[in-house]
Short mmCIF file of C-alpha atoms in Angstrom, two decimals:
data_model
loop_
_atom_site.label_atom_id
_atom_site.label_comp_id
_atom_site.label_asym_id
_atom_site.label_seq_id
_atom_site.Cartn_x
_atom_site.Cartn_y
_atom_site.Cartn_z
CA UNK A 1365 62.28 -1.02 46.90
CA UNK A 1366 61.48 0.92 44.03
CA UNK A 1367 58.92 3.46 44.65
CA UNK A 1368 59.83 4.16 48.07
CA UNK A 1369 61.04 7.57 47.45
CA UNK A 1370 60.69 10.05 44.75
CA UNK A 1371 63.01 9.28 41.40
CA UNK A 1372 66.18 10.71 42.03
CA UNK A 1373 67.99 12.70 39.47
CA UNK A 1374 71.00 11.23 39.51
CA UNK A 1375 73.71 14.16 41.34
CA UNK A 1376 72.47 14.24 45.12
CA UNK A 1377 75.11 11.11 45.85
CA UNK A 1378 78.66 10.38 45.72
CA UNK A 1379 77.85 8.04 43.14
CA UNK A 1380 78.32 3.85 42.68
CA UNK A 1381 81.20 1.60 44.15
CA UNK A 1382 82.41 0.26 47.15
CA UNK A 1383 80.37 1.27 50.18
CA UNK A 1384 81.97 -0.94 53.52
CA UNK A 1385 81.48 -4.16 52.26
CA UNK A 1386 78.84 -3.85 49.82
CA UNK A 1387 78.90 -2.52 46.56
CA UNK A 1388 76.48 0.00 45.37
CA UNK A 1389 74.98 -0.36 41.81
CA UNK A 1390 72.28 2.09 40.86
CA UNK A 1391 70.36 5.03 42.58
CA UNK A 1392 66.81 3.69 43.01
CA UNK A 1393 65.43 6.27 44.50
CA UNK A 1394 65.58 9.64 47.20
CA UNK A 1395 63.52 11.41 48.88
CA UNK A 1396 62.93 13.82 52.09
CA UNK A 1397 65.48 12.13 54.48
CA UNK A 1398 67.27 9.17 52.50
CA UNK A 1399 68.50 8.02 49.61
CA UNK A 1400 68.06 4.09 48.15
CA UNK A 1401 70.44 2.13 46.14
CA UNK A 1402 70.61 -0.71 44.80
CA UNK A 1403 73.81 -2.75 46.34
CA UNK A 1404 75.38 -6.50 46.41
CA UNK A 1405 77.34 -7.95 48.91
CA UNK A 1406 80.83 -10.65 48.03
CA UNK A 1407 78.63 -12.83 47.01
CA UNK A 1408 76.83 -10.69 44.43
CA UNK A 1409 73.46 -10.94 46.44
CA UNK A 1410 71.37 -8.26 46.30
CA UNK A 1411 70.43 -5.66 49.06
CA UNK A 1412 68.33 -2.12 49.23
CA UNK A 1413 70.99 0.19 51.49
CA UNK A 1414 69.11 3.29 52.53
CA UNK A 1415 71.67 5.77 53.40
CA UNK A 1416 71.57 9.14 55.07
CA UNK A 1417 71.28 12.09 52.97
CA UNK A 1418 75.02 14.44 52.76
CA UNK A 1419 73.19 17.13 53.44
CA UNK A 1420 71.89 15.48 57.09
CA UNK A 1421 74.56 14.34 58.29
CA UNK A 1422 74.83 17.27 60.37
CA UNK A 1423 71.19 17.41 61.37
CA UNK A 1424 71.14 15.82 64.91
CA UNK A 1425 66.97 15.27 64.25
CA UNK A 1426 67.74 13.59 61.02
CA UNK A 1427 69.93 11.34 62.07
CA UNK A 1428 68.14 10.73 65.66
CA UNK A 1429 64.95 10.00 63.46
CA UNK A 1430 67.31 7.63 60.98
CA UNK A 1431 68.92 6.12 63.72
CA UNK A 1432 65.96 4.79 65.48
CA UNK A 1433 63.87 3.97 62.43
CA UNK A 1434 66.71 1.02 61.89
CA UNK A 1435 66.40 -0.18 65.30
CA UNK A 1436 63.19 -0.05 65.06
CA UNK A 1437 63.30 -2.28 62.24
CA UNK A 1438 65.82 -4.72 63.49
CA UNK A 1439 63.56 -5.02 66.86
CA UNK A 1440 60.51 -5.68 64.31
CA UNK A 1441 61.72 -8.57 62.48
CA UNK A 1442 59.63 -11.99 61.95
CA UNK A 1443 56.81 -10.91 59.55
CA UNK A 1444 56.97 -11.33 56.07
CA UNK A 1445 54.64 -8.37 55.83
CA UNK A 1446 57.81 -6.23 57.06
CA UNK A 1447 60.62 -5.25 55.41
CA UNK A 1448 63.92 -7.01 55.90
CA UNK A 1449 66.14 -5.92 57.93
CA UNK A 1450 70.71 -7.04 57.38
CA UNK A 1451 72.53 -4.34 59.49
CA UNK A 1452 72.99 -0.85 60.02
CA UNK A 1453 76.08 1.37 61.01
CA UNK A 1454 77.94 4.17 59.74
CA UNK A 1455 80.66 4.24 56.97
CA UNK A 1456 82.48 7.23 55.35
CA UNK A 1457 80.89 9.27 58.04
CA UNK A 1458 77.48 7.98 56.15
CA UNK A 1459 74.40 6.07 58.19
CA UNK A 1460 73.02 2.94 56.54
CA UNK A 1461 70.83 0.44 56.47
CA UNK A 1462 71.04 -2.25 54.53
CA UNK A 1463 67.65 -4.43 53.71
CA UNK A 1464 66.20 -6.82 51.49
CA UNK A 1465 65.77 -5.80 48.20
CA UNK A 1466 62.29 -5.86 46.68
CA UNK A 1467 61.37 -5.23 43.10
CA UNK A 1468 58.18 -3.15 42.93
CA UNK A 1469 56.16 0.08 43.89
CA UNK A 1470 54.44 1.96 47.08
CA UNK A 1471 50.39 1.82 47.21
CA UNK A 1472 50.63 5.43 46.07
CA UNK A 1473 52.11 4.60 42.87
CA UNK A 1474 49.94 1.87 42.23
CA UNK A 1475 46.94 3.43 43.57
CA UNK A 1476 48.05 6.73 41.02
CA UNK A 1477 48.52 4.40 37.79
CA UNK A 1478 45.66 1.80 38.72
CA UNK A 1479 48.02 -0.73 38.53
CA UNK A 1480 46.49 -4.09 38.13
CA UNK A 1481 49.01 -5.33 41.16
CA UNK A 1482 46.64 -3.39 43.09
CA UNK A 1483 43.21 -4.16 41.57
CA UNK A 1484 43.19 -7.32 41.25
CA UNK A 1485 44.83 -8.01 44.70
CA UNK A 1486 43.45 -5.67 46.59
CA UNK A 1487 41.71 -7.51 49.28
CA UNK A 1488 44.86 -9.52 50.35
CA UNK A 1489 46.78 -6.34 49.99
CA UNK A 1490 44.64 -4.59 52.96
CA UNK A 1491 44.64 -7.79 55.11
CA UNK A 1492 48.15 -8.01 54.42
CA UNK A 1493 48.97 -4.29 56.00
CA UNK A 1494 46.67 -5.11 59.13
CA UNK A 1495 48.87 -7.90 60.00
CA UNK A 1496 51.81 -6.00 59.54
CA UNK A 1497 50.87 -3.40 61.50
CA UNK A 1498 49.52 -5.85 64.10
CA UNK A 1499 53.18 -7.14 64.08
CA UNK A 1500 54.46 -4.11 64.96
CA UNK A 1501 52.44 -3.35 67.66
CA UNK A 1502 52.86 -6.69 69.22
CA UNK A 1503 56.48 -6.04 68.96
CA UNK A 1504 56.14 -2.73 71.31
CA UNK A 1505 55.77 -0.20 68.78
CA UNK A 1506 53.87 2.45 67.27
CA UNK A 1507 54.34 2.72 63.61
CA UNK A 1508 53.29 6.46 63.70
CA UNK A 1509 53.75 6.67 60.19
CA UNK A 1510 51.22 4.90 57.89
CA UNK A 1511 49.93 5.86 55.10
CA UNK A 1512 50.25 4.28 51.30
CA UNK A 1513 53.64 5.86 50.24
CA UNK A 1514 55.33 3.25 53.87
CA UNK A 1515 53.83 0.24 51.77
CA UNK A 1516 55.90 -1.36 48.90
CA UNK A 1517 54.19 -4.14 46.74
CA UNK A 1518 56.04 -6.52 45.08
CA UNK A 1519 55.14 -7.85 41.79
CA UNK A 1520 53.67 -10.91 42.64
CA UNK A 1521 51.49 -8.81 45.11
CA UNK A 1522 53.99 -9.17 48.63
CA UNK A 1523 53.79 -6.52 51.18
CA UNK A 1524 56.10 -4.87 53.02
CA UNK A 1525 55.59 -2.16 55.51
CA UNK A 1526 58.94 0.01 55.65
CA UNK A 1527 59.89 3.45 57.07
CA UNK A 1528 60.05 3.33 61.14
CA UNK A 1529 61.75 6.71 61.44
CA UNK A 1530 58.93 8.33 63.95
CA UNK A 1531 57.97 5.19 64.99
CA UNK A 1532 57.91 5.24 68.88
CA UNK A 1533 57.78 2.58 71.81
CA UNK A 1534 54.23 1.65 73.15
CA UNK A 1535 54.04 2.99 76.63
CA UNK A 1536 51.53 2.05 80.17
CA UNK A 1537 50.51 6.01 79.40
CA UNK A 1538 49.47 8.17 75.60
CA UNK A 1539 52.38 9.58 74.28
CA UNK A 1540 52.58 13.37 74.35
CA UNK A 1541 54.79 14.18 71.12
CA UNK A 1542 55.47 18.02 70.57
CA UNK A 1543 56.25 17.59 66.84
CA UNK A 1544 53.88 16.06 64.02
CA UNK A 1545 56.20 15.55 61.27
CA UNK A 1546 54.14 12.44 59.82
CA UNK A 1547 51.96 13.28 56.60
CA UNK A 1548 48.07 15.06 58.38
CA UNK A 1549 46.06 13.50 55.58
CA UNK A 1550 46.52 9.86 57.73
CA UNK A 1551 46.57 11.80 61.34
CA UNK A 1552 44.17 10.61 63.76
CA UNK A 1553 42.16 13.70 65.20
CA UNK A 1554 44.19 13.25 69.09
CA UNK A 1555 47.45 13.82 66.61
CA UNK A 1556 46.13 16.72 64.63
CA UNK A 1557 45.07 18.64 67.85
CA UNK A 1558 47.84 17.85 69.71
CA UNK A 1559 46.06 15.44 72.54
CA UNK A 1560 48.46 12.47 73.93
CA UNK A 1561 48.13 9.67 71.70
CA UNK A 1562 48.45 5.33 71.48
CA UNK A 1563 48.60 2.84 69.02
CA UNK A 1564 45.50 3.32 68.06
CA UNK A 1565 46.31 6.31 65.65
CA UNK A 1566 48.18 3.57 63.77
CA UNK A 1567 44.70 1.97 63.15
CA UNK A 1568 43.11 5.24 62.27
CA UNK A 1569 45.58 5.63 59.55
CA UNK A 1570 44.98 1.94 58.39
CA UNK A 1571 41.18 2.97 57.56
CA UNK A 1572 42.16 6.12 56.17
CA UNK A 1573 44.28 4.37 53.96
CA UNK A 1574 42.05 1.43 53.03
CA UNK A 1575 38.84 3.90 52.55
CA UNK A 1576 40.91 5.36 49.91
CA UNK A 1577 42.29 2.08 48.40
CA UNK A 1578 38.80 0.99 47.39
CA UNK A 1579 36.87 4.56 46.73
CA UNK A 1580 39.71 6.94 45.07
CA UNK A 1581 39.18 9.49 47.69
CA UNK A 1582 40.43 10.64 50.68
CA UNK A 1583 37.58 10.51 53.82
CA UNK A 1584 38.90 13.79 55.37
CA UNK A 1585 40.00 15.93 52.22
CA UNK A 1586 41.46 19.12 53.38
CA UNK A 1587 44.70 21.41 52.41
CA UNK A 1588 45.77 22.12 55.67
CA UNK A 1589 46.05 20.08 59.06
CA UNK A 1590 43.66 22.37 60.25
CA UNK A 1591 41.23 21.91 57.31
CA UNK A 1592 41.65 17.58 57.53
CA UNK A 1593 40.51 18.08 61.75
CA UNK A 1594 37.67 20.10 60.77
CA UNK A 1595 36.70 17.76 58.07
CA UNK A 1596 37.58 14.86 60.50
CA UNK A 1597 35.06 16.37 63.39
CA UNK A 1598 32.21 17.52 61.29
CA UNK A 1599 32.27 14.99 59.08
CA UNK A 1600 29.50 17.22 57.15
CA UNK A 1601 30.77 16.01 54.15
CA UNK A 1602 31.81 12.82 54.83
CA UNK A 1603 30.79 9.88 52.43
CA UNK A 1604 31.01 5.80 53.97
CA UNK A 1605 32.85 3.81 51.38
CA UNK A 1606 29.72 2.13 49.77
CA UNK A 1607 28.45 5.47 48.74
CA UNK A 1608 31.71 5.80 46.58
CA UNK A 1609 31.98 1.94 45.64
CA UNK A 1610 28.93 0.12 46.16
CA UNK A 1611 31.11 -3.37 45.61
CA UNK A 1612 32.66 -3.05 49.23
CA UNK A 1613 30.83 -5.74 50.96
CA UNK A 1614 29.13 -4.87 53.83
CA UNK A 1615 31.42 -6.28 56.80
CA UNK A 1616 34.74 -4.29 55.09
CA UNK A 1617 32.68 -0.73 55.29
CA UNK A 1618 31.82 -1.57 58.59
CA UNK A 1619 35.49 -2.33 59.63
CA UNK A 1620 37.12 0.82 58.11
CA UNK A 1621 34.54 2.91 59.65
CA UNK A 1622 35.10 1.55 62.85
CA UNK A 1623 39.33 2.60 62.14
CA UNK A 1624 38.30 5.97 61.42
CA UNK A 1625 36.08 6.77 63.91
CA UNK A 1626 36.92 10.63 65.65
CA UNK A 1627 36.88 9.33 69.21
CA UNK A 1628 39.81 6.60 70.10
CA UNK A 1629 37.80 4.35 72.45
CA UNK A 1630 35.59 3.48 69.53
CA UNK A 1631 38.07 2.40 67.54
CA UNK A 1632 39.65 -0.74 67.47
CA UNK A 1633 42.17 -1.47 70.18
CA UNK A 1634 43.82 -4.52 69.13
CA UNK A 1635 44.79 -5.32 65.30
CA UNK A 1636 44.11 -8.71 66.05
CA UNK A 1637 40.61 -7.94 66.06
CA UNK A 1638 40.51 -5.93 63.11
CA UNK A 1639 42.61 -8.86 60.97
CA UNK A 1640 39.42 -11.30 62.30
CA UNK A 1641 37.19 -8.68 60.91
CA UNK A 1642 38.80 -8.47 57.89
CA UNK A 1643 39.13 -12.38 57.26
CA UNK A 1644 35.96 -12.55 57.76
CA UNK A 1645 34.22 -10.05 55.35
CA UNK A 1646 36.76 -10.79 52.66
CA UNK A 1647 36.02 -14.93 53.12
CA UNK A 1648 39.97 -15.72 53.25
#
């Protein structure tokens, strides 16, 4: 799962060897909440444990958020456009989960190199996150977290759509959630303003996330949450992804404008739909 997280430096751990019954190798990675190693079981297979950060283990919202991202994860099994889930527990006063482990990079490492992963497999990569996300929801949940850094890509081009911290249950009724603590460049508008929200912010981060797959820009550039809701209600400066990248077919622009549209009800409402769409404009 390399890429997940930022590189660590090495000292924020207690350092490799036995860890419950796995064994951990090598530090792949940390980052804002957790930190990933690389780990084999008795049988020298090899696993990705994500595991609590020291310094959170007294943070009831950290490990509340922790917590339910891995049953999250174990409830969202059966795609192989999601991350793997083993088990998850607590050891040595330490919260784990243990997954499989994938060699490779998030979209925004990719995207930030121009990796050829990405460019030359870019079409089944986006198709490949719709149906993930359309797992999810059809599982009961909202992912409430997308964006390209929650997307590893293997080497041979596999997706898997990972971190279900904030991810919350799909309800009769929007959600009212008091805290945003997902990333506002991939907000819907409802988030950013603080409006009950649904699943369907998970598809207005899909097209946020697509439009800047294929144009190397952001649609609603902004520094602040309240500069990316201005952007995202004026739209005075927006640009449709053809006017960046003129090689978008037709049926793909229309699609990811149809995910980012301000108002809800005009976006899609079922990912199923969406995946048709996006089938069908890509020919696969």
């Amino acid at each position: 799962m390399l890429g997940l997280f930022k590189k660590s430096s090495g000292n924020e751990s207690s350092g490799p060897g036995p860890f419950g019954k796995f064994t951990l190798h090598e530090l792949i990675a940390t980052g804002g909440m957790a930190e990933i190693w690389l780990a084999t079981d008795s049988k020298g297979k090899h696993f990705a444990v994500r595991r609590l950060l020291p310094e959170l283990r007294s943070d009831s919202t950290a490990r509340k958020r922790f917590i339910n991202g891995c049953e999250v994860l174990e409830k969202c099994q059966g795609h192989d456009c999601v991350i793997g889930y083993l088990e998850h527990g607590k050891t040595d006063g330490a919260h784990y989960c243990v997954m499989e482990y994938v060699e490779g990079a998030n979209l925004k490492v990719l995207y930030a190199r121009h990796d050829p992963v990405l460019l030359d497999n870019v079409a089944q990569i986006i198709i490949d996150m719709a149906e993930a996300l359309e797992h999810i929801h059809e599982s009961g949940y909202i992912h409430l977290d997308f964006k390209p850094e929650n997307v590893i890509v293997s080497r041979n081009a596999a997706v898997r759509l990972v971190d279900f911290d904030l991810s919350q249950q799909i309800s009769d009724k929007p959600l009212k959630i008091t805290k945003n603590p997902g990333t506002p460049t991939y907000m819907a508008p409802e988030q950013l303003s603080g409006q009950p929200i649904d699943q369907r912010v998970d598809v207005f981060a899909f097209g946020v996330t697509a439009y800047e797959l294929l144009t190397n820009e952001k649609p609603f550039p902004g520094e602040t949450s309240t500069d990316i809701l201005r952007a995202q209600t004026d739209r005075a400066d927006f640009k449709t992804p053809r006017q960046l990248n003129p090689d978008i077919p037709v049926g793909l622009e229309k699609a990811i404008l149809k995910c980012i549209e301000r108002e809800p009800d005009k976006r899609y409402g079922f990912l199923s739909v969406l995946v048709r769409d996006l089938k069908a404009a890509l020919y696969v």
